[in-house]
């Protein structure tokens, strides 16, 4: 393992691209202190930079912006494969591909591109992956497909130090596909030393089932530009993030050294003056803290020395407000409007002091999702190609055979309630059906999957309702099993309901007021009953007259035996018929 950066590529364009992308990567991985130091010196000079001390790295809007927007893989996406390829989806989940994509998504948005390298692991029988940063890569493409690489050279930091892995599927002008490894100079081929063989021509291992070669990489783009790399887009946010660090370093300097009244002396040689700073940027310094007292000797030849103090030269609160306005300007460059930003913490120096609203995050997700879907489908194909070649599987090698539904940023309780109400309103109005409603609630679902889910839910409801009826009838059995008289009376009443002699509603009243069952037990029995319709009977039209209130009836006394219960039941039936 080596330290530092690899040797630069030969091309000037590659060197400039890699240098700038490395700066972005330093910001994304919080390793930008040296960059801040360079920016500070460039703006205020060595002497003043030395007085500021260590640069303030606590505010990093570049990191916070992309970390908040990269939410597409926060919940593992649902992957669907054709018959025979389902095991590939399981393997990708088992090797942790989707959790790893949380970081790859953030880096793709921040670096504008990211690559993922796939390789077979014969020990575990799986296809593994590793992220590859674009500042370690040089690539070539064909003119007819300028955003699809056909050759990738990657600097890999391994056991032998930096090595250049060169993989090509170019086949014009007599060229053959190959995979080669060069030493740190990029000139000496050490493939045979590392692997014990070479991978050229027919021995090239990464091929589709029909023999067509492909690269073992997937290239993710933040935007489809028609080019392999898009390194300069939004570079203003990169530069602005570093400038913000300079401003906050100045704010810290003011807060520490200039937020109190400054004393001055003329004609006095102060005590305690010392030369500080590195060689070449030295300065004479006297500690002027508010807790100290100046002392000194009157300079020779001076009769009237002057001693006084100035007010604080800078209002720290106003300075911090100005820096905050600058931070918001940076978000505007990323198409995040001020109305979409809220302040989480009062201190701008908090790395996440500005929070992007959920609506703005979802809008950004919708913007970037097509690019990541294309990359994820290619990743599935790349893993399938390697698995089919090495492990003898027969997974599909067509990108469109793999469907991926992203969960993204979950809805808040309020958002979920509003969505459900909107869907229910359209469903009740008849503008959509249950399948469309299900697909709106669960995006990425096909008609077939929605139908299957609704059928399963209906069957599940029926099973649960049947179990509830069984449980309630069990309660009924326990309520009447120890009382032979009640059991006989209920049995007779149920038989009369079945013959159509007593309505279900009247039977429920009789069970409670006459037989003496509880309301819950009576309702449980009546839920299982249904009054048979008379054959050939026409449904009664609704009455137009106002309903007449039923007269109050005296509650009959509770029967003492089954005979009394039967007699009172007949009386209730006659009364109901008279009414």
Coordinates of C-alpha atoms in Angstrom, one line a residue:
X1 CA 0.0 0.0 0.0
X2 CA 1.4 3.4 -1.0
X3 CA 0.8 6.9 0.3
X4 CA -0.3 10.0 -1.6
X5 CA -1.7 10.3 -5.1
X6 CA -0.8 8.1 -8.1
X7 CA 1.3 9.3 -11.0
X8 CA -0.6 11.7 -13.3
X9 CA -2.0 10.6 -16.6
X10 CA -0.2 11.6 -19.8
X11 CA -3.1 13.7 -21.2
X12 CA -3.3 17.3 -20.1
X13 CA -7.1 17.1 -20.2
X14 CA -7.0 14.1 -17.9
X15 CA -4.6 15.8 -15.5
X16 CA -6.7 18.9 -15.2
X17 CA -9.9 16.8 -14.8
X18 CA -8.3 14.6 -12.1
X19 CA -6.9 17.5 -10.2
X20 CA -10.2 19.2 -9.9
X21 CA -12.1 16.0 -9.2
X22 CA -9.6 15.2 -6.4
X23 CA -10.5 18.6 -4.9
X24 CA -14.2 17.7 -4.9
X25 CA -13.4 14.3 -3.3
X26 CA -11.4 16.1 -0.6
X27 CA -14.5 18.1 0.3
X28 CA -16.8 15.1 0.2
X29 CA -14.5 13.2 2.6
X30 CA -13.6 16.1 4.9
X31 CA -9.9 16.1 3.9
X32 CA -9.9 19.7 2.6
X33 CA -7.9 21.5 5.3
X34 CA -4.8 21.8 3.1
X35 CA -7.0 23.2 0.3
X36 CA -8.5 25.8 2.8
X37 CA -5.0 26.7 3.8
X38 CA -3.9 27.4 0.2
X39 CA -7.1 29.4 -0.4
X40 CA -6.5 31.4 2.8
X41 CA -2.9 32.3 1.9
X42 CA -3.9 33.2 -1.7
X43 CA -6.5 35.7 -0.4
X44 CA -4.9 37.3 2.7
X45 CA -1.2 36.5 2.4
X46 CA 1.2 34.4 4.5
X47 CA 1.5 36.9 7.4
X48 CA -2.2 37.3 8.0
X49 CA -3.0 33.6 7.4
X50 CA -0.4 32.8 10.1
X51 CA -2.3 35.2 12.4
X52 CA -5.6 33.5 11.7
X53 CA -4.2 30.2 12.8
X54 CA -5.7 26.9 11.7
X55 CA -8.4 27.2 9.0
X56 CA -12.0 26.7 10.1
X57 CA -13.2 23.4 8.5
X58 CA -16.5 23.2 10.4
X59 CA -18.7 24.4 7.6
X60 CA -18.7 22.3 4.5
X61 CA -21.8 23.1 2.4
X62 CA -20.5 20.9 -0.5
X63 CA -20.6 17.8 1.8
X64 CA -23.9 18.7 3.5
X65 CA -25.7 19.5 0.2
X66 CA -25.0 16.2 -1.5
X67 CA -25.4 14.2 1.7
X68 CA -29.0 15.6 2.1
X69 CA -30.0 15.1 -1.5
X70 CA -28.6 11.6 -1.9
X71 CA -31.5 9.7 -0.4
X72 CA -32.5 7.3 -3.2
X73 CA -30.9 4.3 -1.6
X74 CA -31.7 5.1 2.1
X75 CA -34.2 2.3 1.9
X76 CA -33.1 -0.7 -0.2
X77 CA -34.8 -0.5 -3.6
X78 CA -37.1 -3.3 -4.8
X79 CA -35.5 -5.3 -7.6
X80 CA -37.5 -7.5 -9.9
X81 CA -35.9 -9.9 -12.4
X82 CA -37.3 -12.3 -15.0
X83 CA -37.9 -15.9 -14.3
X84 CA -34.6 -17.7 -13.7
X85 CA -32.7 -14.5 -12.7
X86 CA -34.3 -14.0 -9.3
X87 CA -31.2 -15.4 -7.6
X88 CA -29.1 -12.5 -9.0
X89 CA -31.2 -10.0 -7.1
X90 CA -30.7 -12.0 -3.9
X91 CA -26.9 -12.1 -4.6
X92 CA -26.7 -8.4 -5.1
X93 CA -28.5 -7.8 -1.8
X94 CA -26.4 -10.4 0.0
X95 CA -23.1 -8.8 -1.1
X96 CA -24.3 -5.4 0.1
X97 CA -24.6 -3.7 -3.2
X98 CA -27.5 -1.4 -2.3
X99 CA -26.2 -0.2 1.0
X100 CA -22.9 0.6 -0.8
X101 CA -24.9 2.6 -3.3
X102 CA -25.8 5.1 -0.6
X103 CA -22.2 6.4 -0.7
X104 CA -21.9 5.9 -4.5
X105 CA -24.9 8.1 -5.1
X106 CA -23.5 10.9 -3.0
X107 CA -20.1 10.7 -4.7
X108 CA -21.7 10.6 -8.1
X109 CA -23.6 13.8 -7.5
X110 CA -20.5 15.5 -5.9
X111 CA -17.9 14.2 -8.4
X112 CA -20.4 14.1 -11.4
X113 CA -19.3 10.5 -12.2
X114 CA -18.5 7.3 -10.3
X115 CA -17.5 3.9 -11.4
X116 CA -18.1 0.5 -9.8
X117 CA -15.8 -2.4 -10.6
X118 CA -17.1 -6.0 -10.6
X119 CA -15.1 -9.2 -10.1
X120 CA -15.9 -12.9 -9.4
X121 CA -15.1 -14.3 -6.0
X122 CA -14.6 -18.1 -6.6
X123 CA -14.3 -18.9 -2.9
X124 CA -17.8 -17.6 -1.9
X125 CA -19.3 -18.0 -5.4
X126 CA -20.5 -14.5 -5.7
X127 CA -19.7 -11.4 -7.7
X128 CA -18.1 -8.6 -5.6
X129 CA -17.8 -4.9 -6.3
X130 CA -15.8 -1.9 -5.3
X131 CA -16.3 1.8 -6.0
X132 CA -13.8 3.6 -8.2
X133 CA -13.2 7.3 -8.1
X134 CA -13.1 9.1 -11.4
X135 CA -9.9 11.0 -10.5
X136 CA -8.1 7.7 -10.6
X137 CA -9.4 6.8 -14.1
X138 CA -8.8 7.6 -17.7
X139 CA -11.3 6.4 -20.3
X140 CA -11.9 6.3 -24.0
X141 CA -15.2 6.0 -25.9
X142 CA -16.3 5.5 -29.5
X143 CA -17.5 8.4 -31.6
X144 CA -20.9 6.8 -32.1
X145 CA -21.4 6.4 -28.3
X146 CA -19.3 9.1 -26.7
X147 CA -20.6 8.5 -23.2
X148 CA -20.0 4.7 -23.1
X149 CA -16.4 3.7 -22.3
X150 CA -14.6 1.0 -24.4
X151 CA -11.3 1.4 -22.6
X152 CA -10.6 2.2 -18.9
X153 CA -7.2 2.7 -17.3
X154 CA -7.5 2.7 -13.5
X155 CA -4.8 3.4 -10.9
X156 CA -5.2 0.8 -8.1
X157 CA -3.4 1.1 -4.8
X158 CA -2.6 -2.5 -3.9
X159 CA 0.0 -4.6 -2.1
X160 CA 2.7 -3.6 -4.6
X161 CA 1.9 0.1 -4.5
X162 CA 0.3 1.9 -7.3
X163 CA -0.5 -0.2 -10.4
X164 CA -2.2 0.8 -13.6
X165 CA -5.0 -1.6 -14.6
X166 CA -5.7 -1.2 -18.3
X167 CA -8.9 -2.9 -19.7
X168 CA -10.0 -2.5 -23.3
X169 CA -12.6 -3.9 -25.6
X170 CA -11.6 -2.0 -28.7
X171 CA -11.6 -4.2 -31.7
X172 CA -11.0 -1.9 -34.6
X173 CA -7.7 -1.9 -36.6
X174 CA -6.9 -5.4 -35.6
X175 CA -7.0 -4.7 -31.8
X176 CA -8.2 -7.4 -29.5
X177 CA -9.8 -7.2 -26.0
X178 CA -7.4 -7.3 -23.1
X179 CA -6.8 -6.8 -19.4
X180 CA -3.3 -5.7 -18.5
X181 CA -1.5 -4.6 -15.3
X182 CA 1.4 -2.1 -15.4
X183 CA 3.7 -1.1 -12.6
X184 CA 3.9 2.4 -11.0
X185 CA 5.6 3.8 -14.0
X186 CA 2.6 2.8 -16.2
X187 CA 5.1 1.3 -18.7
X188 CA 6.1 -2.2 -17.6
X189 CA 3.6 -4.9 -18.1
X190 CA 3.5 -7.1 -14.9
X191 CA 0.3 -9.1 -15.7
X192 CA 1.9 -12.5 -15.9
X193 CA 3.8 -11.8 -12.6
X194 CA 0.6 -10.9 -10.8
X195 CA -1.8 -13.5 -12.2
X196 CA 0.5 -16.2 -13.7
X197 CA -1.1 -15.7 -17.1
X198 CA -2.3 -13.0 -19.5
X199 CA -5.8 -12.0 -20.6
X200 CA -5.7 -11.1 -24.3
X201 CA -7.8 -12.0 -27.2
X202 CA -9.7 -15.2 -26.7
X203 CA -8.5 -15.3 -23.1
X204 CA -10.3 -12.1 -22.2
X205 CA -12.7 -13.1 -19.4
X206 CA -15.5 -10.5 -19.4
X207 CA -17.9 -11.6 -22.2
X208 CA -21.6 -11.9 -22.8
X209 CA -23.0 -15.3 -23.5
X210 CA -22.8 -14.7 -27.2
X211 CA -19.0 -14.0 -26.9
X212 CA -19.2 -10.2 -27.2
X213 CA -16.7 -8.5 -24.7
X214 CA -17.6 -5.9 -22.2
X215 CA -15.8 -3.9 -19.5
X216 CA -16.2 -5.1 -15.9
X217 CA -17.2 -1.6 -14.9
X218 CA -20.4 0.3 -14.5
X219 CA -20.2 4.1 -15.0
X220 CA -22.7 6.3 -13.2
X221 CA -23.5 9.8 -14.4
X222 CA -25.1 12.7 -12.5
X223 CA -26.4 13.9 -15.8
X224 CA -26.5 12.6 -19.4
X225 CA -24.2 15.0 -21.2
X226 CA -23.1 12.9 -24.2
X227 CA -19.6 12.7 -22.8
X228 CA -17.7 10.3 -20.6
X229 CA -16.9 12.9 -17.9
X230 CA -18.6 16.1 -16.7
X231 CA -16.0 17.4 -14.2
X232 CA -16.6 21.2 -14.4
X233 CA -20.4 21.5 -13.8
X234 CA -21.2 23.3 -10.5
X235 CA -17.5 24.0 -9.8
X236 CA -18.7 27.3 -8.4
X237 CA -20.0 25.4 -5.4
X238 CA -16.6 23.8 -5.0
X239 CA -14.8 27.1 -5.0
X240 CA -17.5 28.7 -2.9
X241 CA -17.2 26.0 -0.2
X242 CA -13.5 26.8 0.2
X243 CA -14.2 30.6 0.2
X244 CA -16.8 30.1 2.9
X245 CA -14.1 28.3 5.0
X246 CA -11.9 31.3 4.5
X247 CA -14.6 33.7 5.6
X248 CA -15.3 31.6 8.7
X249 CA -11.6 31.5 9.5
X250 CA -11.7 35.3 9.4
X251 CA -14.8 35.2 11.7
X252 CA -13.0 33.0 14.2
X253 CA -10.0 35.4 14.1
X254 CA -12.3 38.4 14.8
X255 CA -14.1 36.6 17.6
X256 CA -10.9 35.6 19.3
X257 CA -8.7 38.6 18.6
X258 CA -10.8 41.6 17.5
X259 CA -14.2 41.4 19.2
X260 CA -13.1 43.6 22.1
X261 CA -11.8 47.1 22.4
X262 CA -8.3 47.5 21.1
X263 CA -5.8 49.6 23.2
X264 CA -3.0 51.6 21.6
X265 CA 0.1 53.5 22.8
X266 CA 2.3 56.2 21.2
X267 CA 5.6 57.1 22.6
X268 CA 5.7 53.9 24.8
X269 CA 7.9 50.8 24.4
X270 CA 5.5 48.0 25.5
X271 CA 6.7 45.2 27.7
X272 CA 6.3 41.6 26.6
X273 CA 6.7 42.2 22.8
X274 CA 7.8 39.0 21.1
X275 CA 8.6 37.9 17.5
X276 CA 6.2 35.1 16.5
X277 CA 5.5 33.2 13.3
X278 CA 7.5 30.9 11.0
X279 CA 10.6 32.2 9.3
X280 CA 9.6 34.5 6.4
X281 CA 6.3 35.4 7.9
X282 CA 7.4 36.7 11.3
X283 CA 5.7 39.6 13.1
X284 CA 6.0 41.4 16.4
X285 CA 3.2 40.6 18.7
X286 CA 1.9 41.9 22.1
X287 CA -0.8 40.1 23.9
X288 CA -3.8 42.4 23.9
X289 CA -6.4 40.3 25.6
X290 CA -9.0 42.2 27.6
X291 CA -7.8 40.5 30.7
X292 CA -4.3 41.9 30.4
X293 CA -2.9 45.3 31.3
X294 CA -0.4 47.0 29.0
X295 CA 2.8 48.2 30.6
X296 CA 5.8 49.9 29.1
X297 CA 8.5 52.5 29.3
X298 CA 8.2 56.0 27.8
X299 CA 10.3 56.1 24.7
X300 CA 13.4 58.2 24.8
X301 CA 12.8 61.8 23.8
X302 CA 9.0 61.6 24.3
X303 CA 7.5 64.0 26.8
X304 CA 3.8 63.2 26.5
X305 CA 3.1 59.6 25.5
X306 CA -0.5 58.8 24.3
X307 CA -2.5 55.9 25.6
X308 CA -6.1 55.1 24.5
X309 CA -8.4 52.4 23.0
X310 CA -10.5 51.9 19.9
X311 CA -13.9 50.4 19.8
X312 CA -14.2 46.8 18.3
X313 CA -13.5 47.1 14.6
X314 CA -16.0 44.5 13.5
X315 CA -19.5 43.6 14.7
X316 CA -19.3 39.8 15.0
X317 CA -23.0 39.2 14.6
X318 CA -23.3 41.3 11.4
X319 CA -20.2 39.6 10.0
X320 CA -21.8 36.1 10.7
X321 CA -25.1 37.2 9.0
X322 CA -23.2 38.3 5.9
X323 CA -21.4 34.9 5.8
X324 CA -24.8 33.2 6.2
X325 CA -26.1 35.1 3.1
X326 CA -23.1 33.9 1.1
X327 CA -23.8 30.3 2.2
X328 CA -27.4 30.5 0.8
X329 CA -26.0 31.8 -2.5
X330 CA -24.1 28.6 -2.9
X331 CA -27.3 26.6 -2.6
X332 CA -28.9 28.7 -5.3
X333 CA -26.2 27.5 -7.7
X334 CA -27.3 23.9 -7.0
X335 CA -30.9 24.9 -8.0
X336 CA -32.1 24.8 -4.4
X337 CA -34.3 27.9 -3.8
X338 CA -34.1 29.9 -0.6
X339 CA -37.7 29.0 0.2
X340 CA -36.6 25.3 0.2
X341 CA -34.0 25.9 2.8
X342 CA -34.5 26.1 6.6
X343 CA -31.9 26.7 9.3
X344 CA -31.4 23.7 11.6
X345 CA -28.9 25.4 13.9
X346 CA -28.2 29.0 14.7
X347 CA -24.4 28.5 14.2
X348 CA -23.5 28.7 10.6
X349 CA -20.3 26.8 11.4
X350 CA -22.4 23.7 11.9
X351 CA -21.9 21.5 8.8
X352 CA -25.6 20.9 8.6
X353 CA -26.8 24.4 9.6
X354 CA -28.9 24.7 6.5
X355 CA -31.4 21.9 5.8
X356 CA -32.9 21.3 2.4
X357 CA -36.7 20.8 2.4
X358 CA -38.2 17.4 1.7
X359 CA -40.0 18.7 -1.4
X360 CA -36.7 20.0 -2.8
X361 CA -35.0 16.7 -2.1
X362 CA -37.7 14.7 -3.8
X363 CA -37.5 17.0 -6.8
X364 CA -33.8 16.4 -7.0
X365 CA -34.4 12.7 -6.7
X366 CA -36.8 12.7 -9.6
X367 CA -34.2 14.6 -11.6
X368 CA -31.3 12.2 -11.0
X369 CA -33.3 8.9 -10.9
X370 CA -33.3 8.1 -14.6
X371 CA -29.4 8.2 -14.7
X372 CA -29.1 5.9 -11.6
X373 CA -31.7 3.5 -13.0
X374 CA -29.7 3.2 -16.2
X375 CA -26.5 2.6 -14.2
X376 CA -28.2 0.1 -11.8
X377 CA -29.5 -1.9 -14.7
X378 CA -26.1 -2.0 -16.3
X379 CA -24.7 -3.1 -12.9
X380 CA -27.1 -6.0 -12.8
X381 CA -26.1 -7.0 -16.3
X382 CA -22.4 -6.7 -15.5
X383 CA -22.8 -9.0 -12.5
X384 CA -24.9 -11.4 -14.6
X385 CA -22.2 -11.6 -17.3
X386 CA -19.5 -12.4 -14.9
X387 CA -21.6 -14.9 -13.0
X388 CA -22.7 -16.7 -16.1
X389 CA -19.1 -16.8 -17.4
X390 CA -17.4 -18.0 -14.1
X391 CA -20.1 -19.8 -12.2
X392 CA -22.2 -21.2 -15.1
X393 CA -25.4 -19.5 -14.3
X394 CA -27.9 -18.4 -16.9
X395 CA -29.0 -15.0 -15.7
X396 CA -30.6 -12.5 -18.1
X397 CA -28.0 -10.2 -19.8
X398 CA -30.6 -7.6 -21.0
X399 CA -30.8 -4.4 -19.0
X400 CA -34.5 -3.9 -19.4
X401 CA -35.2 -7.3 -17.9
X402 CA -34.3 -5.8 -14.5
X403 CA -36.8 -3.5 -12.9
X404 CA -35.8 -1.4 -9.9
X405 CA -38.3 0.6 -7.8
X406 CA -36.6 3.2 -5.5
X407 CA -38.1 3.9 -2.1
X408 CA -36.3 7.2 -1.7
X409 CA -37.1 9.7 1.0
X410 CA -40.0 8.2 3.1
X411 CA -43.2 10.4 3.5
X412 CA -43.7 12.1 6.8
X413 CA -47.0 11.2 8.6
X414 CA -48.6 14.4 7.3
X415 CA -47.5 13.7 3.7
X416 CA -48.6 10.1 3.9
X417 CA -52.0 11.2 5.2
X418 CA -52.4 13.8 2.4
X419 CA -51.4 11.2 -0.2
X420 CA -53.8 8.6 1.1
X421 CA -56.7 11.1 1.3
X422 CA -56.1 12.2 -2.3
X423 CA -56.0 8.7 -3.6
X424 CA -59.2 7.8 -1.6
X425 CA -61.0 10.9 -3.0
X426 CA -60.3 9.9 -6.6
X427 CA -61.2 6.2 -5.8
X428 CA -64.5 7.3 -4.3
X429 CA -65.3 9.5 -7.2
X430 CA -64.7 6.7 -9.6
X431 CA -61.9 8.4 -11.5
X432 CA -59.5 5.6 -10.7
X433 CA -59.7 1.9 -9.9
X434 CA -58.1 -0.1 -7.1
X435 CA -55.2 -1.1 -9.2
X436 CA -54.3 2.5 -10.2
X437 CA -54.8 3.5 -6.5
X438 CA -52.4 0.8 -5.4
X439 CA -49.8 1.9 -8.0
X440 CA -50.0 5.5 -6.9
X441 CA -49.4 4.5 -3.3
X442 CA -46.6 2.1 -4.2
X443 CA -44.8 3.6 -7.2
X444 CA -42.9 1.1 -9.4
X445 CA -45.5 -1.6 -9.1
X446 CA -46.8 -3.1 -12.4
X447 CA -50.5 -3.8 -13.0
X448 CA -49.9 -7.5 -12.5
X449 CA -48.2 -7.0 -9.2
X450 CA -50.9 -4.6 -8.0
X451 CA -53.7 -7.1 -8.9
X452 CA -51.9 -9.9 -7.1
X453 CA -51.4 -7.7 -4.0
X454 CA -55.0 -6.7 -3.9
X455 CA -56.2 -10.3 -4.3
X456 CA -53.9 -11.4 -1.5
X457 CA -55.2 -8.6 0.7
X458 CA -58.8 -9.5 -0.1
X459 CA -58.1 -13.2 0.7
X460 CA -56.3 -12.2 3.9
X461 CA -59.3 -10.0 5.0
X462 CA -61.7 -12.9 4.4
X463 CA -59.6 -15.3 6.4
X464 CA -59.4 -12.8 9.3
X465 CA -63.1 -12.1 9.2
X466 CA -63.8 -15.9 9.2
X467 CA -61.5 -16.3 12.2
X468 CA -63.3 -13.5 14.0
X469 CA -66.7 -15.1 13.3
X470 CA -65.4 -18.4 14.7
X471 CA -64.0 -16.7 17.8
X472 CA -67.3 -14.9 18.4
X473 CA -69.3 -18.1 17.9
X474 CA -67.0 -19.7 20.4
X475 CA -67.9 -17.0 22.8
X476 CA -71.6 -17.6 22.1
X477 CA -71.2 -21.3 22.7
X478 CA -69.6 -20.6 26.1
X479 CA -72.4 -18.2 26.9
X480 CA -75.2 -20.6 26.4
X481 CA -73.7 -24.1 26.8
X482 CA -74.3 -24.1 30.6
X483 CA -77.9 -22.9 30.3
X484 CA -80.1 -25.5 28.6
X485 CA -83.2 -23.2 28.6
X486 CA -81.4 -20.4 26.8
X487 CA -79.8 -22.7 24.3
X488 CA -83.2 -24.2 23.4
X489 CA -84.7 -20.7 23.1
X490 CA -81.9 -19.5 20.9
X491 CA -82.1 -22.6 18.7
X492 CA -85.8 -22.1 18.2
X493 CA -85.4 -18.4 17.4
X494 CA -82.6 -19.1 14.9
X495 CA -84.8 -21.7 13.2
X496 CA -87.7 -19.1 12.8
X497 CA -85.3 -16.6 11.3
X498 CA -84.2 -19.2 8.8
X499 CA -87.9 -19.8 7.9
X500 CA -88.4 -16.1 7.5
X501 CA -90.9 -15.9 10.4
X502 CA -88.8 -13.4 12.4
X503 CA -86.5 -10.6 11.0
X504 CA -82.9 -10.7 12.0
X505 CA -83.2 -7.3 13.7
X506 CA -86.1 -8.4 15.8
X507 CA -84.3 -11.7 16.7
X508 CA -81.4 -9.7 18.1
X509 CA -83.8 -7.6 20.3
X510 CA -85.5 -10.8 21.5
X511 CA -82.2 -12.4 22.4
X512 CA -81.3 -9.5 24.6
X513 CA -84.6 -8.5 26.1
X514 CA -86.4 -11.8 26.3
X515 CA -83.8 -14.6 26.4
X516 CA -81.4 -12.6 28.5
X517 CA -78.2 -12.8 26.4
X518 CA -75.7 -9.9 26.4
X519 CA -75.7 -7.4 23.6
X520 CA -72.3 -8.6 22.3
X521 CA -73.4 -12.3 22.3
X522 CA -76.7 -11.5 20.5
X523 CA -74.9 -9.4 17.8
X524 CA -72.4 -12.2 17.3
X525 CA -75.3 -14.7 16.7
X526 CA -77.1 -12.3 14.4
X527 CA -74.0 -11.6 12.3
X528 CA -74.3 -15.2 11.1
X529 CA -78.0 -15.0 10.3
X530 CA -79.7 -13.7 7.2
X531 CA -83.4 -13.3 6.6
X532 CA -84.4 -15.3 3.5
X533 CA -86.1 -13.2 0.7
X534 CA -89.5 -14.4 -0.3
X535 CA -89.6 -15.9 -3.7
X536 CA -90.9 -13.5 -6.3
X537 CA -91.2 -10.7 -3.9
X538 CA -90.6 -7.2 -5.1
X539 CA -88.5 -4.9 -3.1
X540 CA -90.6 -2.3 -1.1
X541 CA -90.2 1.3 -2.4
X542 CA -89.0 3.8 0.2
X543 CA -91.7 5.5 2.1
X544 CA -92.1 9.2 1.3
X545 CA -93.9 10.1 4.6
X546 CA -91.9 11.1 7.6
X547 CA -91.0 8.2 9.8
X548 CA -93.2 7.7 12.8
X549 CA -91.5 7.2 16.1
X550 CA -92.2 3.8 17.6
X551 CA -94.1 3.8 20.9
X552 CA -92.2 3.0 24.0
X553 CA -92.7 -0.6 25.1
X554 CA -92.3 -2.0 28.5
X555 CA -89.4 -4.2 29.0
X556 CA -90.7 -7.7 29.6
X557 CA -89.6 -9.5 32.7
X558 CA -86.9 -12.0 32.4
X559 CA -88.3 -15.5 31.9
X560 CA -87.8 -18.1 34.6
X561 CA -87.7 -21.1 32.4
X562 CA -87.6 -22.2 28.7
X563 CA -91.3 -22.4 28.5
X564 CA -91.8 -18.9 29.6
X565 CA -89.1 -17.7 27.2
X566 CA -90.9 -19.5 24.4
X567 CA -94.2 -17.9 25.3
X568 CA -92.8 -14.4 25.5
X569 CA -91.0 -14.9 22.2
X570 CA -94.3 -15.8 20.5
X571 CA -95.9 -12.7 22.1
X572 CA -93.0 -10.5 20.7
X573 CA -93.5 -12.1 17.3
X574 CA -97.3 -11.3 17.3
X575 CA -96.6 -7.8 18.5
X576 CA -94.1 -7.3 15.6
X577 CA -96.6 -8.6 13.1
X578 CA -99.3 -6.3 14.4
X579 CA -97.1 -3.3 14.1

